[in-house]
Coordinates of C-alpha atoms in Angstrom, one line a residue:
Chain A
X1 CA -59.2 -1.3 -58.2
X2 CA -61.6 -2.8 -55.8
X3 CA -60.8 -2.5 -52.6
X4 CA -62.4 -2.2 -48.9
X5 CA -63.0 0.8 -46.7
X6 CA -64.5 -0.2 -43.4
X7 CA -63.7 -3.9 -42.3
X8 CA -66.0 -5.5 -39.5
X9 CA -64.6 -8.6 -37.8
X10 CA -66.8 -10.9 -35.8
X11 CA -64.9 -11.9 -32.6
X12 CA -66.0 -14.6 -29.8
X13 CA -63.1 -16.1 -28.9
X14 CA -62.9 -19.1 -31.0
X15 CA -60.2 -20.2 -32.9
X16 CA -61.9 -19.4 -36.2
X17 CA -62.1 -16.1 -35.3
X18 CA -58.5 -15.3 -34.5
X19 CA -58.1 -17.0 -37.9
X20 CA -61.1 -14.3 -38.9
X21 CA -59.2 -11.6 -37.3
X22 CA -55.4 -12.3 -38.9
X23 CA -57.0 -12.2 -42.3
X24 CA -59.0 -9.0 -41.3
X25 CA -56.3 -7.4 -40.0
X26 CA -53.8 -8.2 -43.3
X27 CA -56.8 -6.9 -45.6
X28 CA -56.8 -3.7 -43.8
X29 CA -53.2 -3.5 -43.6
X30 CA -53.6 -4.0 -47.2
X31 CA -56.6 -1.3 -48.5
X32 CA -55.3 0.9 -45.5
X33 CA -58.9 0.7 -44.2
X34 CA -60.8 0.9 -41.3
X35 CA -61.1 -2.4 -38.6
X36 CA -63.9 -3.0 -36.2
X37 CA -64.9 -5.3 -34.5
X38 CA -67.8 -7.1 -32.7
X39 CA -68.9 -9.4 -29.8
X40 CA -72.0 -10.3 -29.4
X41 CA -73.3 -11.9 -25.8
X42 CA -75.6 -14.2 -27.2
X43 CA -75.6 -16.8 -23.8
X44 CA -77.6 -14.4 -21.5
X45 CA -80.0 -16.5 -19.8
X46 CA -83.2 -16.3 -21.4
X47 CA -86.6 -16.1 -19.7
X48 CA -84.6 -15.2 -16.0
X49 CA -85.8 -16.0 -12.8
X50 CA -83.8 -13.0 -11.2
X51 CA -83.0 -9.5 -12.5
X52 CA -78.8 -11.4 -10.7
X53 CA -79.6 -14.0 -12.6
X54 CA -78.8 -11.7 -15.9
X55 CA -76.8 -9.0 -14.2
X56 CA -73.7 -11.9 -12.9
X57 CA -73.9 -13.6 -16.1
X58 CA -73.8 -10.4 -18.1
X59 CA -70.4 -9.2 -15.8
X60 CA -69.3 -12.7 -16.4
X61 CA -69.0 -12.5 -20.5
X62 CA -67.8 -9.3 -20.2
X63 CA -65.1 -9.9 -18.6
X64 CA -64.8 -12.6 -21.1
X65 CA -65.1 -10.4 -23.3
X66 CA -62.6 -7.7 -21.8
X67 CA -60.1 -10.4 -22.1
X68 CA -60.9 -11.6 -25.5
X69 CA -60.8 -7.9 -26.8
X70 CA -57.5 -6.6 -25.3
X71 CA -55.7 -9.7 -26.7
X72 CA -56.9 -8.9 -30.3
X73 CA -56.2 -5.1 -29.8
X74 CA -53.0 -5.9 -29.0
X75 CA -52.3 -8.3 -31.7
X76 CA -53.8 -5.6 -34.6
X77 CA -51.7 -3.2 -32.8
X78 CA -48.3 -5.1 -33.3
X79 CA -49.7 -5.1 -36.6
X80 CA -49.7 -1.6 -36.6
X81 CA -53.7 -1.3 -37.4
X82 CA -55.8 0.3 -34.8
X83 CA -59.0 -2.0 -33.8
X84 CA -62.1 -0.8 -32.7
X85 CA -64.1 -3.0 -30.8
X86 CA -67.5 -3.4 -29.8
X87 CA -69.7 -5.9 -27.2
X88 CA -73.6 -5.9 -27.1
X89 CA -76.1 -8.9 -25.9
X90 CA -78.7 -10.4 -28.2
X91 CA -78.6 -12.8 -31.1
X92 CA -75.1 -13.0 -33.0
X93 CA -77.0 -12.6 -36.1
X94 CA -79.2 -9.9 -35.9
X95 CA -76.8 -7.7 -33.8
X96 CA -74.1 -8.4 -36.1
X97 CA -76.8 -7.4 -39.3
X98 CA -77.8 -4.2 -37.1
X99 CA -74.2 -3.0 -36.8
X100 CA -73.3 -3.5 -40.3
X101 CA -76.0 -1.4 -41.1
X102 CA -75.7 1.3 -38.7
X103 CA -72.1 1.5 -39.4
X104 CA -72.3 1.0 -43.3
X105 CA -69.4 -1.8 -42.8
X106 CA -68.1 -2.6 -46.7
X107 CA -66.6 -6.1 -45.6
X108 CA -67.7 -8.6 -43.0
X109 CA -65.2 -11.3 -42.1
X110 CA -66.2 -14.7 -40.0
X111 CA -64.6 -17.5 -38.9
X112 CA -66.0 -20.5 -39.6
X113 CA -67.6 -21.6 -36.7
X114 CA -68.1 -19.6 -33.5
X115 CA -68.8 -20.8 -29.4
X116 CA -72.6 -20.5 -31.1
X117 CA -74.9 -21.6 -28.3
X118 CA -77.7 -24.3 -28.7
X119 CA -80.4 -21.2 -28.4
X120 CA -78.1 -19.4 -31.3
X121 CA -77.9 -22.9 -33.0
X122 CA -81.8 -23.5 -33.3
X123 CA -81.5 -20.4 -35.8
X124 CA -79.2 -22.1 -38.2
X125 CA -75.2 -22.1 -38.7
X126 CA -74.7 -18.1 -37.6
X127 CA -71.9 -18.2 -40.6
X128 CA -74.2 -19.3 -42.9
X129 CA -76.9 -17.5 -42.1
X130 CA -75.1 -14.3 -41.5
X131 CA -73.8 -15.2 -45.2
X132 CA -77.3 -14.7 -46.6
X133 CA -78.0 -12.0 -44.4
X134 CA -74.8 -9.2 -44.4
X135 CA -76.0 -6.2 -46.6
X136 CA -72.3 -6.4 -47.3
X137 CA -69.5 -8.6 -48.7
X138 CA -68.8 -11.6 -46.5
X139 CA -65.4 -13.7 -46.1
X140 CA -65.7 -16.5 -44.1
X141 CA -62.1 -18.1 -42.8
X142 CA -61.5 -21.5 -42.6
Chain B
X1 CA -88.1 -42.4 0.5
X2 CA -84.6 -42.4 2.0
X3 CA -82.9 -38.5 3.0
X4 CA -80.1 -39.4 1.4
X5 CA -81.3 -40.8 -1.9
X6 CA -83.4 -38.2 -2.2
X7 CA -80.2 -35.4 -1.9
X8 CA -78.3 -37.5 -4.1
X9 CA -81.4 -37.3 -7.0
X10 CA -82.2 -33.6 -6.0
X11 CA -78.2 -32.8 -6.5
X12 CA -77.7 -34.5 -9.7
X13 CA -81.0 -32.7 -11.0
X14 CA -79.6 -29.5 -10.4
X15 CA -76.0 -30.6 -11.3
X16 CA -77.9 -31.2 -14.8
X17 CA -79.8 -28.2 -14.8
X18 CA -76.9 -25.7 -14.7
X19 CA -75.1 -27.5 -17.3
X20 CA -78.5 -27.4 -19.2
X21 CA -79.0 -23.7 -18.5
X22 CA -75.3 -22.4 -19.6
X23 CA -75.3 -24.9 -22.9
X24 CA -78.7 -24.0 -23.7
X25 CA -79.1 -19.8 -22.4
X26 CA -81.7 -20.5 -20.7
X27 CA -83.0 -19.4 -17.1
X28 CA -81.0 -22.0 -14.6
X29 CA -84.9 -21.8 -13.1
X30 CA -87.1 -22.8 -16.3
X31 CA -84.6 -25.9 -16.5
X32 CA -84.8 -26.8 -12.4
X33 CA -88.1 -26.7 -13.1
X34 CA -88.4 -28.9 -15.9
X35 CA -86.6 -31.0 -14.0
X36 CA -88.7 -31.0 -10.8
X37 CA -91.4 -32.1 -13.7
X38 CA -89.1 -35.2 -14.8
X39 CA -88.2 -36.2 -11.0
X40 CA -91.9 -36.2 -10.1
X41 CA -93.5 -37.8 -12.9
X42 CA -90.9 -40.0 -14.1
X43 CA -88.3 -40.5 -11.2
X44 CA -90.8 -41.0 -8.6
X45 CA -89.3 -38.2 -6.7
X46 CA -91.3 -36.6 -3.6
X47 CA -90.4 -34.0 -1.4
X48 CA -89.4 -34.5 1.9
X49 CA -89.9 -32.0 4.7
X50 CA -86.6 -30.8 4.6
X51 CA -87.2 -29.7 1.0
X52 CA -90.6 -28.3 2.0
X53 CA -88.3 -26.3 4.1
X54 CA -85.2 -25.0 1.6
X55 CA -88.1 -24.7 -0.8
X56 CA -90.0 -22.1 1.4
X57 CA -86.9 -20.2 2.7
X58 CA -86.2 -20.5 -1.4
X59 CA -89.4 -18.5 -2.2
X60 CA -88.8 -15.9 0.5
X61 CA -84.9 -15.0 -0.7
X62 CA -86.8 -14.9 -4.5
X63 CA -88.8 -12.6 -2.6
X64 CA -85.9 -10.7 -1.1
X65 CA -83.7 -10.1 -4.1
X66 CA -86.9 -9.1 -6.1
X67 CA -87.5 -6.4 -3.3
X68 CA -83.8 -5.4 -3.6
X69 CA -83.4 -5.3 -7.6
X70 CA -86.4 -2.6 -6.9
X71 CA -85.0 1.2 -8.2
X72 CA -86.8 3.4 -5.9
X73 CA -84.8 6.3 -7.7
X74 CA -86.4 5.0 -11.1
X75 CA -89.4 4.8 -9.7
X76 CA -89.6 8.0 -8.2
X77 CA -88.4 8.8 -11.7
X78 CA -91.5 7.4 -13.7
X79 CA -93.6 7.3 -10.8
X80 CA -96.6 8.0 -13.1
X81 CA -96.6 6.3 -15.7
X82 CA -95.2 3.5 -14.0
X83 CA -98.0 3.6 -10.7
X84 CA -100.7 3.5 -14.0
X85 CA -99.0 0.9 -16.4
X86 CA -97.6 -1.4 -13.3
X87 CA -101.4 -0.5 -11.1
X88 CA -103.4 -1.9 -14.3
X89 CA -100.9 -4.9 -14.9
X90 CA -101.5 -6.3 -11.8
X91 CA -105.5 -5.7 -11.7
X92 CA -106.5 -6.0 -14.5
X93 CA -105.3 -9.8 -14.7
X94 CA -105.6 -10.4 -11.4
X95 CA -109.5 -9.5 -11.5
X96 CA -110.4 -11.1 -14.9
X97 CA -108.7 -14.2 -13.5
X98 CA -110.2 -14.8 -10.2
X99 CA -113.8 -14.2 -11.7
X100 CA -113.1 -16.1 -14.5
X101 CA -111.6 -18.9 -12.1
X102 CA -114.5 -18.5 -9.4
X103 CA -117.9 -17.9 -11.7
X104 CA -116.9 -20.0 -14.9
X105 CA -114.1 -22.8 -13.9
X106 CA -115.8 -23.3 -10.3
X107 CA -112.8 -22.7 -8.4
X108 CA -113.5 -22.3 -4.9
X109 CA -112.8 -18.5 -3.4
X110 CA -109.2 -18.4 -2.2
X111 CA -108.1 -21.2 -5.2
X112 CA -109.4 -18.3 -7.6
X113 CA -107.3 -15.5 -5.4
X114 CA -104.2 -17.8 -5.9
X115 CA -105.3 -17.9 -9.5
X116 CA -105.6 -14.3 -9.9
X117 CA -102.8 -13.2 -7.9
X118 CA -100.4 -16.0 -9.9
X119 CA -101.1 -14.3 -13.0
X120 CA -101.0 -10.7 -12.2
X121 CA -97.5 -11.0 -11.8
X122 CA -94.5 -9.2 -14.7
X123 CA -91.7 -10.5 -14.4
X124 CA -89.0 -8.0 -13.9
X125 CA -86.4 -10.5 -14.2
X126 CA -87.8 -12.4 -17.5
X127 CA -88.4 -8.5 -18.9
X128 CA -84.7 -7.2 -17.7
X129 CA -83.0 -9.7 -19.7
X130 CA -85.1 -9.1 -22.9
X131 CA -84.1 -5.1 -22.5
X132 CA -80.5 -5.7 -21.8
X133 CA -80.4 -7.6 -25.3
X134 CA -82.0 -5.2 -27.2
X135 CA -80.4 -2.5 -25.8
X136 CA -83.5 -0.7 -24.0
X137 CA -82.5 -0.5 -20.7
X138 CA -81.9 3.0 -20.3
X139 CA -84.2 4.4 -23.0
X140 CA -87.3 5.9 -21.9
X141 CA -89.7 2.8 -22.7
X142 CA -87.1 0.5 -20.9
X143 CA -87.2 2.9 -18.0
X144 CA -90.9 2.7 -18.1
X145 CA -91.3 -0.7 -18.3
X146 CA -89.1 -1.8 -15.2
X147 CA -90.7 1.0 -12.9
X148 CA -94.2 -0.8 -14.2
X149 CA -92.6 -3.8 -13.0
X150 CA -91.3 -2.8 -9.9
X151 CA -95.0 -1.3 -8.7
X152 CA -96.7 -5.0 -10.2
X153 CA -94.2 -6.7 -8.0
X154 CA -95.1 -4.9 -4.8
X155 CA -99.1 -5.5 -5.5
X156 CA -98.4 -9.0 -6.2
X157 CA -96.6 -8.9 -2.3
X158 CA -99.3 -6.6 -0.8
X159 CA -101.9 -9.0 -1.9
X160 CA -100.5 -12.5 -1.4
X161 CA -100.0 -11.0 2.3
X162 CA -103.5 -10.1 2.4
X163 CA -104.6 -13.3 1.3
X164 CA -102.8 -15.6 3.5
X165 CA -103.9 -13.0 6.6
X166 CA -106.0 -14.2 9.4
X167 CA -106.9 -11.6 11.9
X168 CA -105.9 -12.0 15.2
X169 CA -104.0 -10.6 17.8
X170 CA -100.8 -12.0 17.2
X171 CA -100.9 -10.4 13.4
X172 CA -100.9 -7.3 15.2
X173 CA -97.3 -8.6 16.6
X174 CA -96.2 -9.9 12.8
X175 CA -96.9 -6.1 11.8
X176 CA -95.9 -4.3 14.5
X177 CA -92.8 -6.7 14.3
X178 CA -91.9 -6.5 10.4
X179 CA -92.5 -2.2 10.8
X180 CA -89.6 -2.3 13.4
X181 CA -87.5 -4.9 11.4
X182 CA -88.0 -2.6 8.3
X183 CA -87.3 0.9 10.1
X184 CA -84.3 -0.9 11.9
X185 CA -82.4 -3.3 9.1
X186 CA -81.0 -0.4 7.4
X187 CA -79.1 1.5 10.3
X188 CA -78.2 -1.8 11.5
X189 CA -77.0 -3.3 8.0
X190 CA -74.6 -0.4 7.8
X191 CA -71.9 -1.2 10.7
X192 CA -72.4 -4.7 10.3
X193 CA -71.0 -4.0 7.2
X194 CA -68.4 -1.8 8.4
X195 CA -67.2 -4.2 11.2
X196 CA -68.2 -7.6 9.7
X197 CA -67.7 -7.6 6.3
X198 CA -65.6 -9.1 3.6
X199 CA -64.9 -12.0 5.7
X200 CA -64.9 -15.8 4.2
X201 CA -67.6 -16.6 7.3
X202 CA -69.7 -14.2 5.8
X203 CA -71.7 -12.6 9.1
X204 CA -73.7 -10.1 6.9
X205 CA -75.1 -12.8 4.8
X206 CA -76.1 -14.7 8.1
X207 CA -77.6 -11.4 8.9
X208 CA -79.6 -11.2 6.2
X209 CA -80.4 -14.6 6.8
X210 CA -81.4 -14.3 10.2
X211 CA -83.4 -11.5 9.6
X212 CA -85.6 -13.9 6.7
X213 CA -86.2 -16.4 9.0
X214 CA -87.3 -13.7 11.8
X215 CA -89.6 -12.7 9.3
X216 CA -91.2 -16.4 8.7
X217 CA -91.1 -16.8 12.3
X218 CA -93.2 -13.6 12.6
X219 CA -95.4 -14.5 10.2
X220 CA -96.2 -18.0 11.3
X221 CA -97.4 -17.0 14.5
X222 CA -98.8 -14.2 13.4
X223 CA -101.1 -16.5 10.8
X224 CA -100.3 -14.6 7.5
X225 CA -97.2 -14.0 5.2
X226 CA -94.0 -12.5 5.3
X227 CA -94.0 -12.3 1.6
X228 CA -94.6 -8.6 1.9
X229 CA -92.2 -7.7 4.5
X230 CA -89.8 -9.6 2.9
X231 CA -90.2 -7.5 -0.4
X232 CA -90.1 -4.0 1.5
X233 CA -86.7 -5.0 3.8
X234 CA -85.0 -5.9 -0.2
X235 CA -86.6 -2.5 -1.1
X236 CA -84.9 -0.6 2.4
X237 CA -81.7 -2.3 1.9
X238 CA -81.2 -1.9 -1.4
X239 CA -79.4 0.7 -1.6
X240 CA -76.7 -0.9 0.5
X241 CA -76.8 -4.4 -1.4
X242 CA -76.2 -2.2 -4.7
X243 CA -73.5 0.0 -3.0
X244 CA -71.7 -3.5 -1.7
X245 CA -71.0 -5.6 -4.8
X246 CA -69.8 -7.8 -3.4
X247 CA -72.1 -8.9 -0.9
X248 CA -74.6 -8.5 -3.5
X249 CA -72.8 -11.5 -5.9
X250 CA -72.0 -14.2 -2.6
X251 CA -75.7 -13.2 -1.6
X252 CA -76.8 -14.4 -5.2
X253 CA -73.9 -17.3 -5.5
X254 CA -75.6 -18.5 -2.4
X255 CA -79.0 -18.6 -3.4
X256 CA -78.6 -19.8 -7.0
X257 CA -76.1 -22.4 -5.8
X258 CA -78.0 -23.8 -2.7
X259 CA -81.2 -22.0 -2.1
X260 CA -83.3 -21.5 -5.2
X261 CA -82.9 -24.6 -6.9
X262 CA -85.0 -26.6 -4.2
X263 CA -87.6 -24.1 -4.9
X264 CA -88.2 -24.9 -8.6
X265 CA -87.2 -28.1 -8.2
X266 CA -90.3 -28.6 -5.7
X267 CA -92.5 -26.5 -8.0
X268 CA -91.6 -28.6 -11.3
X269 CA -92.3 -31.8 -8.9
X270 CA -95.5 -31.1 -7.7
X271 CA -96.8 -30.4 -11.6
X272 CA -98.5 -33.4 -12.6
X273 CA -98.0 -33.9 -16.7
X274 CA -101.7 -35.7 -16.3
X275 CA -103.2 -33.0 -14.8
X276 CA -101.7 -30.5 -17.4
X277 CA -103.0 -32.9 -20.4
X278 CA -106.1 -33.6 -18.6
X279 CA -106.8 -29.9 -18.0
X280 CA -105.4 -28.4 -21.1
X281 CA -108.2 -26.5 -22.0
X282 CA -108.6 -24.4 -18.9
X283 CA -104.6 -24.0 -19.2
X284 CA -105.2 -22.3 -22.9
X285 CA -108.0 -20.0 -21.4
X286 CA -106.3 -19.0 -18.8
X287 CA -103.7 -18.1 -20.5
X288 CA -105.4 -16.0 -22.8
X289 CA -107.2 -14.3 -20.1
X290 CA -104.0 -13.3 -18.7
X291 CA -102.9 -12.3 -21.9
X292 CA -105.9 -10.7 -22.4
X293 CA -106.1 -8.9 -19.5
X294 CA -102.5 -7.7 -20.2
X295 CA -103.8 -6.2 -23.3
X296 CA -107.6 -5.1 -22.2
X297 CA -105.5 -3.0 -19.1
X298 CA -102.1 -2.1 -20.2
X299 CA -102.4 -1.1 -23.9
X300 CA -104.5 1.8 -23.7
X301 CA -102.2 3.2 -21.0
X302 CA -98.6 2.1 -22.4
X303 CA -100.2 3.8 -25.6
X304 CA -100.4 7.2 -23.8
X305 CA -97.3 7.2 -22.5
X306 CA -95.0 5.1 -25.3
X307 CA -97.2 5.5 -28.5
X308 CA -94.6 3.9 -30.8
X309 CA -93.7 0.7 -28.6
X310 CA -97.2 0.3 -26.8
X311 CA -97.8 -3.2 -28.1
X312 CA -94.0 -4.0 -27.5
X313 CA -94.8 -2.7 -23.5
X314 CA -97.8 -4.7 -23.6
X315 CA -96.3 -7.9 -24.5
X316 CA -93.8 -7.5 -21.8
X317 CA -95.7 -6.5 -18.8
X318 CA -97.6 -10.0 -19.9
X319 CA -94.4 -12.2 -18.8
X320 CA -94.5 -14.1 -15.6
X321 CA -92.3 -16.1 -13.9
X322 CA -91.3 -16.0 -10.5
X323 CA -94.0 -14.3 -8.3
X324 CA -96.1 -16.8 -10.3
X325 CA -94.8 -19.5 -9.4
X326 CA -94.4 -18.5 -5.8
X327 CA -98.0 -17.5 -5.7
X328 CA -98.8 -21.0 -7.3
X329 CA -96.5 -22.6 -4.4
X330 CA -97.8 -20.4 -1.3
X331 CA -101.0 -21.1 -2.6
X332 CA -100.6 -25.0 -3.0
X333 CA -98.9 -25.3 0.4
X334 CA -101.8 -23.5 2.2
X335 CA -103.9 -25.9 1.1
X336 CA -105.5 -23.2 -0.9
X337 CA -105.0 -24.9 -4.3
X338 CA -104.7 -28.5 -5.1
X339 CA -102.2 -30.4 -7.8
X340 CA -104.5 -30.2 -10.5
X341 CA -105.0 -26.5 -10.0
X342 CA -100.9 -26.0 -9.3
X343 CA -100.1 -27.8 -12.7
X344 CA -102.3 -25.6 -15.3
X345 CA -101.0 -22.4 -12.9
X346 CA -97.7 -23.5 -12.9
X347 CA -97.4 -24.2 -16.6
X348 CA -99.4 -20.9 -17.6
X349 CA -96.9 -19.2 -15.9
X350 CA -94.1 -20.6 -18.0
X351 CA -95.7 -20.3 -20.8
X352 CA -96.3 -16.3 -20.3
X353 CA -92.4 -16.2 -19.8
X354 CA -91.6 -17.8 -22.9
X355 CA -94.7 -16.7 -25.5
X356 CA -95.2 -13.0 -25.0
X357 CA -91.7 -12.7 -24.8
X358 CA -91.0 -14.7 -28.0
X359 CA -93.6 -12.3 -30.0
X360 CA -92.5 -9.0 -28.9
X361 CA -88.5 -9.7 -29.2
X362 CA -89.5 -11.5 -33.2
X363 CA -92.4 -8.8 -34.1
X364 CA -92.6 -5.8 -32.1
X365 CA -89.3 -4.5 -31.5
X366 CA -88.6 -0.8 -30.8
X367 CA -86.3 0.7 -33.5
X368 CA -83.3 1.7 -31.3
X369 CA -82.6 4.6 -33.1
X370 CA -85.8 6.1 -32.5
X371 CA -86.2 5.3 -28.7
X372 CA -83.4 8.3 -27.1
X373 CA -80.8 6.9 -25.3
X374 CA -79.3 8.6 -22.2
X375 CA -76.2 7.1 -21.7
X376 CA -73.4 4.7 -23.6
X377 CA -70.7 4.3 -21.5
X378 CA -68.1 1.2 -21.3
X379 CA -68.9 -1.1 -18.3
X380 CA -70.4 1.6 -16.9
X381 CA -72.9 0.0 -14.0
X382 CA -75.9 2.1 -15.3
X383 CA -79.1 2.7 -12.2
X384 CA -79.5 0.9 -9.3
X385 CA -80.0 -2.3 -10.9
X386 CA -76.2 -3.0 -12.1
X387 CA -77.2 -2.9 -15.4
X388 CA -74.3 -3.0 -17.3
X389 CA -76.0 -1.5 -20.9
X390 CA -75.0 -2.5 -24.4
X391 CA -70.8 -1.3 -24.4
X392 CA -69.5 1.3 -27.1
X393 CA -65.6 -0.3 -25.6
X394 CA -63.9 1.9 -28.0
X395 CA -60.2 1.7 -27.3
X396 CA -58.7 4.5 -29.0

């Protein structure tokens, strides 16, 4: 039977991707596999005026993303999976691609549509694109 | 023009701004100075003396918190390479500017020193956001590249001193002056802090404050700059603004909020989008020269030191942003510079914050995996600079 080892969830807060992470979370409750997860900073400033400048804005999402990540450990936990998360800065695309990589992720799952900044946007729908891009199987909620 | 229609323009331009800057990820002070550009050229917007004023004080807190993001542990660290790579980043521009300002474009002698001195600059800030998204900040190169930075910075400070220095005996007063502030502000800072702080009135902000303006003061009588004081006193305290977080954030909420704006604002306003189009040509040479320059000085160097990422090193120490456009600014309110010289300097500098950046994050990336990381810790506050480095937040 097919079936998936290493699940990687993209998280950003949105409402597509709690809706990505309940699915995740049932499909590794289901193949008993592996969930990770990962957050990607993508609204740095670019081009900074002030080494602050980055350094506030960069405590700023993560505590954003502190928040967003203890909520969905919590909920894969009452779930009884453990989830593994993971925050880094750059472009939602590429870091996500990198990680999948690195980590030799089986299944990738997305929601729909993410908090994707206009800089993020100019590079094309980030589900979409990470579609065509994920050395892996992709599952994009809705 | 009328004070308060002026305020009322200059506050929703950087009401629009920040909205700009979050939506779009973009610096706060690329997008104040594009708007400066639409208020002056389009708005009819002209600054008034009291934004002359904020707009100075602006450049002189830039100045401050540039001094105080220094890492004098990193640069201890990589003093070498860094005293080589950051030594040749700054001359190496900053001479094949001024002569090709002064003996080809006819500048006259100080326009071309402004000229050199605005693009010699790296941008520490423009090149700290670019590490922190690809995860390089505490990888050798990364380390490298911000002690470059840091010893770029402080030539850029030495020399924009020099050039606005007019010998005579009350300069001897500014020095002798800014020595004594420099030695003093640190033992002073500390039970300021002790007795003063954490207080909604904030005294040690005012502090700092007051010591800024002591430092204009000084300079203004003493007929130079206090551009380089300014940048040593961030350097001496430091160690306390990093050990005080936060003072460090209301020091920065204040400036971005209230301070800074005025300065981009005023800079964006004073580039003329004729002069720019008129004068398009110099802008491209110029621009390559610095690039140039970069390249012609840096590479051989950054290859020595960082063989696998030289080009990526290159490309960065080729950003400019800030010290540019202060230089630019200093330089136009001196009377050193006119508008026509302001708006190609102005726009070459945000062009070398956006283009050399562009093409080393797209083409020249370091593989990660190869560079050797020292640390991966979650929300660990990594060096001196707060950098808070790519997070492993493993919860299990």
């Amino acid at each position: 039977m097919f079936r998936f080892n290493k699940i990687l969830v993209a998280i950003d807060g949105s409402e597509g991707a709690k809706k990505a992470l309940r699915v995740a979370v049932e499909l590794a409750k289901r193949f008993d596999a592996e969930i990770h997860s990962i957050s990607v900073e993508e609204d740095l400033p670019h081009y900074a005026a002030t080494v602050g400048e980055v350094v506030e804005a960069k405590h700023e999402r993560n505590a954003y993303f502190d928040k967003v990540n203890q909520e969905s450990v919590e909920f894969a936990a009452k779930e009884g999976v453990t989830l593994r998360t993971k925050v880094v800065a750059g472009h939602e695309v590429e870091k996500t691609v990198n990680y999948i990589n690195e980590r030799k992720f089986d299944l990738l799952v997305i929601g729909f549509m993410g908090h994707s900044k206009v800089f993020g946007r100019i590079w094309g729908s980030t589900s979409q694109t990470l579609t065509r891009l994920a050395p892996c199987t992709v599952m994009v909620v809705k | 023009m009328d004070n308060t229609y002026v305020a009322l323009i200059m506050g929703l331009l950087i009401l629009v701004a920040s909205f700009i800057s979050v939506e779009a990820a973009i610096s706060v002070a690329i997008i104040e100075i594009a708007m400066g550009v639409i208020g002056g050229n389009f708005l009819g917007l002209q600054s008034t003396p009291w934004i002359d004023f904020l707009a100075g004080f602006g450049g002189i807190l830039l100045t401050f918190l540039a001094g105080a993001e220094t890492d004098p542990q990193l640069m201890k660290e990589k003093f070498k390479e860094s005293f080589l790579i950051g030594g040749i980043s700054f001359l190496a521009p900053f001479l094949l500017t001024f002569a090709y300002c002064y003996w080809v474009a006819g500048w006259s002698f100080k326009a071309a020193e402004i000229a050199g001195t605005a693009l010699s600059t790296t941008s520490l800030a423009v090149v700290y956001a670019v590490l922190v998204e690809t995860g390089l900040t505490e990888t050798k190169i990364g380390k490298i590249i911000m002690a470059s930075c840091f010893v770029t910075d402080f030539g850029t400070a030495l020399l924009l001193s020099l050039l606005f220095a007019e010998e005579n005996w009350l300069t001897l007063v500014f020095v002798f002056g800014s020595v004594v502030i420099i030695f003093l502000s640190p033992k002073v800072m500390s039970p300021i802090l002790k007795r003063y702080g954490n207080r909604v009135i904030e005294p040690e902000i005012k502090f700092l404050f007051f010591l800024l303006f002591l430092f204009m003061y000084l300079g203004k009588i003493g007929a130079s700059h206090a551009v380089l004081p300014v940048f040593i006193l961030g350097l001496v305290l430091s160690n306390a603004l990093r050990s005080n977080r936060d003072l460090q954030r209301k020091l920065r909420v204040i400036a971005f909020a209230m301070i800074t704006p005025f300065f981009f604002i005023k800079g964006g306003m004073n580039v003329s989008l004729k002069e720019v189009y008129a004068n398009f040509g110099i802008l491209l040479v110029l621009f390559g020269v610095k690039m140039g320059a970069k390249v012609i000085g840096v590479y051989p160097i950054a290859k020595k030191y960082i063989p696998k990422s030289a080009t990526y090193a290159t490309l960065l120490m080729s950003t400019g942003l800030t010290f540019g456009t202060i230089s630019s600014l200093y330089g136009l309110s001196a009377g050193f510079i006119n508008a026509s010289q302001f708006s190609v300097l102005v726009t070459v500098v945000i062009l070398t914050a956006i283009v050399p950046t562009f093409i080393a994050q797209r083409w020249f990336q370091p593989n990660l995996v190869e560079e050797s990381r020292v640390s991966v810790d979650p929300v660990k506050e990594l060096s001196a600079l707060n950098v808070i480095e790519q997070r492993e937040g493993e919860n299990v």
